[in-house]
Coordinates of C-alpha atoms and ligand atoms in Angstrom, one line a residue:
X74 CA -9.8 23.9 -16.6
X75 CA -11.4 26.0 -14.1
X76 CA -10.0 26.4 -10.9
X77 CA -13.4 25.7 -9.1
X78 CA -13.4 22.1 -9.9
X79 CA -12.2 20.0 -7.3
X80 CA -9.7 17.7 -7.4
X81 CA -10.7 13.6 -6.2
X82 CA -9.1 10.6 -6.5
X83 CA -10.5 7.1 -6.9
X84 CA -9.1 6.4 -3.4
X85 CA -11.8 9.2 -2.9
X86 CA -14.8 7.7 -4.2
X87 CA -13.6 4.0 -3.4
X88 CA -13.8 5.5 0.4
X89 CA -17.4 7.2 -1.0
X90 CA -18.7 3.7 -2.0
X91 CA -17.3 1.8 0.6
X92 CA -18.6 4.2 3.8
X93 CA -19.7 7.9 3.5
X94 CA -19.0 8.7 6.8
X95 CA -15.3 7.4 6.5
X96 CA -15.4 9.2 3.5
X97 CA -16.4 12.5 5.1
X98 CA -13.8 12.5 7.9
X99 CA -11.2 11.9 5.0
X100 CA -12.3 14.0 2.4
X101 CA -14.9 16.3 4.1
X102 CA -13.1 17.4 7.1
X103 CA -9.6 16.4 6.6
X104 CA -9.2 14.1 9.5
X105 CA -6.3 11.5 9.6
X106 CA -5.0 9.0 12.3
X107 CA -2.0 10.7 14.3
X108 CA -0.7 7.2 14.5
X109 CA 0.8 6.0 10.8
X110 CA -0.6 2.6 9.3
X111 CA 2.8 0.1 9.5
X112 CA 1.5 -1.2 6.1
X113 CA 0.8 1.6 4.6
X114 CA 4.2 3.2 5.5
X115 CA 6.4 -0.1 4.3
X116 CA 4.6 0.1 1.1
X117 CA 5.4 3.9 0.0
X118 CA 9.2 2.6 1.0
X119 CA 9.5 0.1 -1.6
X120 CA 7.6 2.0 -3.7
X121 CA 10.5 4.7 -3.7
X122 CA 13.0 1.8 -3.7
X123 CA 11.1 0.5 -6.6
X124 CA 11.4 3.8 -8.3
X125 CA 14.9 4.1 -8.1
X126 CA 15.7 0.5 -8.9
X127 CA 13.7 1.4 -12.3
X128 CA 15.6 4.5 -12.6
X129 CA 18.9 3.5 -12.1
X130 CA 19.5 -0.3 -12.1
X131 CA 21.6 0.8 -8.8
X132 CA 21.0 -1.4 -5.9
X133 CA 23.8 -0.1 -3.7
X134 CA 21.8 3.3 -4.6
X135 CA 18.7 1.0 -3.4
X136 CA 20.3 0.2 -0.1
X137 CA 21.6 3.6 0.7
X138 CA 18.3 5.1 0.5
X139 CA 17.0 2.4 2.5
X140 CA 19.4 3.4 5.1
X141 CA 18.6 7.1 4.8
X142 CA 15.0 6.3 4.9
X143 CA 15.3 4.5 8.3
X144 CA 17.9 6.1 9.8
X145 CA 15.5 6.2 13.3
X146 CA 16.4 2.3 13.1
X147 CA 18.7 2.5 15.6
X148 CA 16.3 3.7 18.8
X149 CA 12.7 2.3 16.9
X150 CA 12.0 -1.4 16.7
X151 CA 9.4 -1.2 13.8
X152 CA 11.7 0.9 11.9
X153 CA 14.6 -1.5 12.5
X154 CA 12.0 -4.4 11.2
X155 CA 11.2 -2.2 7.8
X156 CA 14.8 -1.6 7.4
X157 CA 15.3 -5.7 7.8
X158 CA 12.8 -6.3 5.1
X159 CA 13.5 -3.3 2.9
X160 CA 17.0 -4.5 2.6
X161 CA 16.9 -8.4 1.7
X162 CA 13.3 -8.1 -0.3
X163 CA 15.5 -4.9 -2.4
X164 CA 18.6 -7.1 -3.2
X165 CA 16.2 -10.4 -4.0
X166 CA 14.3 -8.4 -6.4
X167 CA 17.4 -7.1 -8.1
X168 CA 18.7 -10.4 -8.3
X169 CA 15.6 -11.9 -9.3
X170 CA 15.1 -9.1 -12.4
X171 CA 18.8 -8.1 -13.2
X172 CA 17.0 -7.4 -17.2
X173 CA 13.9 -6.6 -17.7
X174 CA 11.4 -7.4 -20.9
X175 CA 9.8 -4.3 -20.5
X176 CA 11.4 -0.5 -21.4
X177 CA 10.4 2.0 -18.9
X178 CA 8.0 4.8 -20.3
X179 CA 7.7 6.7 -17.1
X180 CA 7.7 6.1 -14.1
X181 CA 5.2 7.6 -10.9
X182 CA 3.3 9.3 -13.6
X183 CA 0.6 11.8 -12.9
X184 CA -2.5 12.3 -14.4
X185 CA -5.7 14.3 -14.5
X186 CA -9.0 14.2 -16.5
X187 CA -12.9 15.4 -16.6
X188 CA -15.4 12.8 -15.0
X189 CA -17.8 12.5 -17.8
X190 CA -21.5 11.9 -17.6
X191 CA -22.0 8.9 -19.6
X192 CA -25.8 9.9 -20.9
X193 CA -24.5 13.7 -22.4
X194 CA -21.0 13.3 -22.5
X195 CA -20.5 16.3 -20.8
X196 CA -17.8 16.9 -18.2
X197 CA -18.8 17.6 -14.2
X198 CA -18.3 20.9 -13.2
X199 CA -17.9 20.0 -9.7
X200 CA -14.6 16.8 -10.1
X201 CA -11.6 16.0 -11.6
X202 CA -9.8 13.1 -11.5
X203 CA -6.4 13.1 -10.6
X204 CA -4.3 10.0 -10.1
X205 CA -0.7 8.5 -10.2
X206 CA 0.3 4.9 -11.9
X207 CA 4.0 3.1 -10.5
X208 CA 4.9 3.2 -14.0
X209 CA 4.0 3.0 -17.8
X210 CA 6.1 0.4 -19.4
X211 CA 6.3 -1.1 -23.4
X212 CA 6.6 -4.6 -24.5
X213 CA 7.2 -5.0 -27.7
X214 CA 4.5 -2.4 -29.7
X215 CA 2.4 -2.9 -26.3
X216 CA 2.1 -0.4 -23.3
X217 CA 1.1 -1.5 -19.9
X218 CA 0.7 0.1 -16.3
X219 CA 2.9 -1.7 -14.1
X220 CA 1.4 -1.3 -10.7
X221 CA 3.3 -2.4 -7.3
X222 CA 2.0 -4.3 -4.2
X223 CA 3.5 -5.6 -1.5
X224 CA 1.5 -8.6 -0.2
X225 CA 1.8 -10.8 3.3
X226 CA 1.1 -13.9 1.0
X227 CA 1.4 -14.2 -2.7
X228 CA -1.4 -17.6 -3.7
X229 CA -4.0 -17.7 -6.0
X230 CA -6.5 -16.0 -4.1
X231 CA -4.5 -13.3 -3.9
X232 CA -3.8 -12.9 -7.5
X233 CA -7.7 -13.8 -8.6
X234 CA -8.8 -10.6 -6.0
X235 CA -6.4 -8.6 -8.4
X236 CA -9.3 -8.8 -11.7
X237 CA -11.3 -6.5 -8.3
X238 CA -9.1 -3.8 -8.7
X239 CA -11.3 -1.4 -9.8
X240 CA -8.8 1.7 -9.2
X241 CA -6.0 0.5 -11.9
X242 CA -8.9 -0.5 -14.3
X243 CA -9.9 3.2 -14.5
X244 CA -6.5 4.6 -14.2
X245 CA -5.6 2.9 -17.6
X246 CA -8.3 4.4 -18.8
X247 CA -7.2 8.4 -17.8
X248 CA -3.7 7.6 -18.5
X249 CA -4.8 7.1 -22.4
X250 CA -7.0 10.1 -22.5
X251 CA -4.6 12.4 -21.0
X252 CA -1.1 11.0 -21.8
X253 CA -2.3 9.2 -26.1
X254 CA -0.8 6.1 -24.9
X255 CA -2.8 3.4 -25.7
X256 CA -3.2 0.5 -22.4
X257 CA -3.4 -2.8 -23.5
X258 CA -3.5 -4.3 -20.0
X259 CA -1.9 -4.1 -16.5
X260 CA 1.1 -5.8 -15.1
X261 CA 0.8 -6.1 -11.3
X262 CA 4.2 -6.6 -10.0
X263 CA 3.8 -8.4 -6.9
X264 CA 6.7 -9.0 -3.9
X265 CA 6.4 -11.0 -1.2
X266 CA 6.5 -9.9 2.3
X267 CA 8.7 -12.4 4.5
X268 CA 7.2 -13.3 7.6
X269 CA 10.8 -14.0 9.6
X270 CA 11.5 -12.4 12.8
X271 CA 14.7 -11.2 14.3
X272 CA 15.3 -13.9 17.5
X273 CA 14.8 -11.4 20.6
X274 CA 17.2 -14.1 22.6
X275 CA 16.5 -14.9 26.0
X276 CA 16.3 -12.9 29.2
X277 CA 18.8 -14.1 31.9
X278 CA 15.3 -14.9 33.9
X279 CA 14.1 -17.1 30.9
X280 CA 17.4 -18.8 30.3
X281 CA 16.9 -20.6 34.3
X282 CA 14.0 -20.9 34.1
X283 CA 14.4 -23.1 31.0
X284 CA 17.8 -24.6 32.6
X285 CA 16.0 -25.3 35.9
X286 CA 13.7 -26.8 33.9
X287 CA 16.0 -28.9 31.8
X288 CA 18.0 -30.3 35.0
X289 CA 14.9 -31.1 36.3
X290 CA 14.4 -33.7 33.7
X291 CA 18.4 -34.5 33.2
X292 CA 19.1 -37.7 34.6
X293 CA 22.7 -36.4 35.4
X294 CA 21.8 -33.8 37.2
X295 CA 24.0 -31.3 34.9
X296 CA 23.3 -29.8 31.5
X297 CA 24.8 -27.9 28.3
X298 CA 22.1 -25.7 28.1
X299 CA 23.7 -22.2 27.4
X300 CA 21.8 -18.5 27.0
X301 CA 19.6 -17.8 23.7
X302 CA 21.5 -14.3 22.7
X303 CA 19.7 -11.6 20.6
X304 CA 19.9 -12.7 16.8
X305 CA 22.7 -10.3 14.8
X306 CA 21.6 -7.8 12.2
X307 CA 24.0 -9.7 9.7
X308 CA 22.9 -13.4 10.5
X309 CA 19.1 -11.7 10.4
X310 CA 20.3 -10.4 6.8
X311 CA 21.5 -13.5 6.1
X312 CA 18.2 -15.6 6.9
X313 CA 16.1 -13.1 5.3
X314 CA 18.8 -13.7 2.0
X315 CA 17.7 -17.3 2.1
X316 CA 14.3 -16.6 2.0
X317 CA 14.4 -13.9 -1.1
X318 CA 16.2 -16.8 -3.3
X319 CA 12.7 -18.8 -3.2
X320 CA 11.2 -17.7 -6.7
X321 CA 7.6 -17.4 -5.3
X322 CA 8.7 -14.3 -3.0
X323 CA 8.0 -12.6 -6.5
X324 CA 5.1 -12.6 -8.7
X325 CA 4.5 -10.8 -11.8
X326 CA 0.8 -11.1 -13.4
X327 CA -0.5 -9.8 -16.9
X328 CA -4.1 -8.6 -16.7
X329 CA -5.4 -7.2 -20.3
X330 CA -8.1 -4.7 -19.9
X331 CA -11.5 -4.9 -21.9
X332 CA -13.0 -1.4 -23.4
X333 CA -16.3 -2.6 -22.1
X334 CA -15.7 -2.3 -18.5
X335 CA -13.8 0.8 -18.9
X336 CA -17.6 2.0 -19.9
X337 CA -18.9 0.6 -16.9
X338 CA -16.3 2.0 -14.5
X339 CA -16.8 5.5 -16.2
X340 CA -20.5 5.6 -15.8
X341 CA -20.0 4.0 -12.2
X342 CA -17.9 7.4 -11.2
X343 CA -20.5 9.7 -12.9
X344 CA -22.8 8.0 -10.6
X345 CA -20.7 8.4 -7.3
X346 CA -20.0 11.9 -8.4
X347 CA -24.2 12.6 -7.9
X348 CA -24.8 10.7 -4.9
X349 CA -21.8 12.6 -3.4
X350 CA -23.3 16.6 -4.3
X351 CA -26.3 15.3 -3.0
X352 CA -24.8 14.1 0.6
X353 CA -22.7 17.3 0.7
X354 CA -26.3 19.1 0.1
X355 CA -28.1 17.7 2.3
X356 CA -24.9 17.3 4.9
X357 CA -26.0 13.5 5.6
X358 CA -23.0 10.3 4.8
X359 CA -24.5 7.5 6.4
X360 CA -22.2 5.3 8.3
X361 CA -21.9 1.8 6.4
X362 CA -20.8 -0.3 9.6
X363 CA -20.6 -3.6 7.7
X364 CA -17.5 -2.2 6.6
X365 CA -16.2 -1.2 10.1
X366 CA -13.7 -4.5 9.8
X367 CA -12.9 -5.2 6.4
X368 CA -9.5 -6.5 5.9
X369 CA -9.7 -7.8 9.6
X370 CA -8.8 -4.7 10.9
X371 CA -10.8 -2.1 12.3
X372 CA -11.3 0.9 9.9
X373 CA -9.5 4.3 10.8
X374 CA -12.4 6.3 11.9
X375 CA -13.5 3.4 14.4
X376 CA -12.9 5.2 17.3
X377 CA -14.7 7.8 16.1
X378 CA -17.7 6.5 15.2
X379 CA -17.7 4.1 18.2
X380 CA -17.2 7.0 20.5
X381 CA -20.3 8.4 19.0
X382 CA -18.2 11.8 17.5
X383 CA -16.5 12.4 20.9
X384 CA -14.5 15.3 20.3
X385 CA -12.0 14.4 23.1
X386 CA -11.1 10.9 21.0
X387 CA -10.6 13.8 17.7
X388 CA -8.2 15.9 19.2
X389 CA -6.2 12.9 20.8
X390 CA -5.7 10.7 17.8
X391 CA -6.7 12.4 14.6
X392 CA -5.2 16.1 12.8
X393 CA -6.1 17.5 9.9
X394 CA -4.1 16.8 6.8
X395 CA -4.6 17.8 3.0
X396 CA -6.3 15.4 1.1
X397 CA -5.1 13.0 -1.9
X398 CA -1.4 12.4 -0.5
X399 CA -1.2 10.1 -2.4
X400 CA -0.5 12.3 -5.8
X401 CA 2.4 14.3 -4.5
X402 CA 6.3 13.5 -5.2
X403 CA 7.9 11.4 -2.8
X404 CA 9.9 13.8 -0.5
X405 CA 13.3 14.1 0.5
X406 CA 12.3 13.4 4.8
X407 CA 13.4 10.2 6.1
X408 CA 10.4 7.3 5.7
X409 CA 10.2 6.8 9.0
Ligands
SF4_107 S1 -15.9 2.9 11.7 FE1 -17.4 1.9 10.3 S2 -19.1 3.3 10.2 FE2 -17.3 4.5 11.0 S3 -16.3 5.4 9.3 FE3 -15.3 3.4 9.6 S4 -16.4 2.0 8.3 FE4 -17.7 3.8 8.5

C-alpha cells in the first residue's frame, strides 16, 4: 500500500459529518483539549480491565491493575472516584459472567482496508481505513464483534440508539475483508455505570449548625445528634458491592448485521472521502453549530470557536497531539 495514503478512522469522518470545523482542529491541525474528558478516560480503563478479564479470567489480576492504573488515587478525588467504580463494576462483572457462551477470537484487534468508490470499485488514493474492535468472538459456527460501553443508564432508549451506531456497522464490515472472518452480527456488551457517591461527612461547622438546629425544635432541650464522618473506602466498597448484584447493572444485546447497509455505509464513506479533498482544497470546513451541544455538553472546540479562533484560548487549553489514538496498544503509564 503506498505510503502516501493517509490513514483515517471512522471517528474521523463521524467528526467530518457531524462538524468540519471540529473536524479540522482534530484531524487538520492536531489540536486536543489539555484538560482529559472524565468519560472518556473511565472508559479506556475498563476497556483494559475488560481486556485482561478476557485474557485471563483473573480478577485479582483485574483489581491489581486497577490499582496500578490509579495509583494518583490517593492525592486526586476523581481518580479515587474511578478507582471506586473500577473496582466494584470489575468484580460484579466477573461474578455476573464467571463462563462465557462465546470463545475469544481476538481481542483489541486492528484492522486496515482501501475506501472503495462504490460506482468503479476502485480504491482512494488519498484514505485508508484503519480501526480497532474490543474483541472478535464465536458462538457456535457464528462470529461476532463484541464491542464495550459503559453507559450512565442502561433502558431501552439506550439500547434502541445502539441499531445508530454506524461506526461498528462498518467495522464488521473491514474486519471481514481484511481478517476472512465472516460477521454475522454485533454483540454490544453493555455495564452499568453506578451513580453512588462516597458520603463527604459533615464539617464540624455543618454538624452545629444542624444540632443548633435540631435543639431548636427538641422539646427537651438536649439531643443525640452526633457528627456525619467521611464514608470509609471499605463500607463505600461495600455499598457499591450491593449495587453490582442487581442484574440490570449489565446488559448484553445481539444486533445481526444486514449486507445491505453495509452497501450503504460503504458508499456513505466514499462520499465523505470527496467532500473532505474538496474542503482541504479549497481550505473552507464550515462550522455546524447545531452540533455545538450534542450530548448536553458543550463540544471540545467550543471555546474555540466561541472565542472567534483567539489564539490566547489555543495555547492555554489545547496542544497538539497525533491523530487516531484511538488505534494504538494500550500503554504501560498509569490511567490516570
Ligand atoms: S463548537 Fe460547534 S461549531 Fe465549533 S467545532 Fe464544535 S461543534 Fe463545530
Amino acid at each position: 500500500m503506498s505510503s502516501t495514503l493517509l490513514t483515517s478512522t471512522y471517528s474521523m469522518w463521524s467528526a467530518f459529518r457531524n462538524c468540519r470545523k471540529a473536524c479540522e482542529y482534530r484531524y487538520q491541525i492536531g489540536l486536543v483539549p489539555r484538560e482529559k474528558d472524565a468519560n472518556l478516560s473511565f472508559g479506556s480503563l475498563i476497556h483494559e480491565c475488560l481486556q485482561i478479564w478476557h485474557e485471563t479470567g483473573d480478577i485479582t489480576a483485574v483489581r491489581a491493575f486497577i490499582d496500578r492504573a490509579c495509583a494518583a488515587r490517593v492525592s486526586d478525588e476523581s481518580v479515587r472516584r474511578d478507582w471506586h467504580l473500577a473496582m466494584a463494576m470489575m468484580t460484579g462483572y466477573a461474578a455476573r459472567y464467571p463462563r462465557e457462551e462465546f470463545a475469544v477470537v481476538a481481542l483489541e484487534k486492528n484492522f486496515e482496508g482501501p475506501i472503495v468508490n462504490p460506482d468503479t470499485g476502485a480504491a482512494s488514493r488519498s484514505f485508508v481505513l484503519a480501526g480497532k474492535v474490543d474483541g472478535i468472538v464465536r458462538i457456535g459456527g457464528d462470529h461476532y464483534i463484541l464491542e464495550h460501553k459503559t453507559a450512565a443508564t442502561i433502558d431501552a432508549d439506550y439500547l434502541e440508539r445502539l441499531w445508530t451506531d454506524f461506526q461498528i456497522a462498518i467495522y464488521s464490515f473491514y474486519v471481514e475483508q481484511a481478517l476472512g472472518i465472516p460477521i454475522t452480527g454485533v454483540i454490544y456488551n453493555v455495564l452499568g455505570k453506578a451513580r453512588l457517591q462516597q458520603s463527604k461527612g459533615e464539617t464540624e461547622e455543618d454538624y452545629q449548625a444542624r444540632r443548633a438546629e435540631l435543639l431548636e425544635k427538641s422539646k427537651t432541650g438536649k439531643t443525640t445528634a452526633k457528627r456525619k464522618l467521611p464514608e470509609s473506602d471499605e463500607d463505600f466498597q461495600g455499598r457499591l458491592a450491593e449495587k453490582y448484584l442487581d442484574p440490570e447493572m449489565f446488559h448484553r444485546e445481539m444486533l445481526y448485521l444486514s449486507r445491505d447497509r453495509f452497501d450503504v455505509l460503504r458508499a456513505e464513506l466514499w462520499e465523505l472521502t470527496q467532500a473532505f479533498l474538496d474542503a482541504r482544497r479549497r481550505k473552507v470546513f464550515y462550522q455546524n453549530t447545531a452540533f455545538c451541544f450534542h450530548h448536553n455538553r458543550p463540544c471540545a472546540y467550543f471555546p474555540i470557536c466561541r472565542s472567534n479562533g483567539n489564539p490566547n484560548v489555543i495555547e492555554n487549553f489545547y496542544t497538539i497531539a497525533a491523530p487516531h489514538e484511538e488505534l494504538r496498544a494500550p500503554d504501560s503509564e498509569p490511567a490516570f
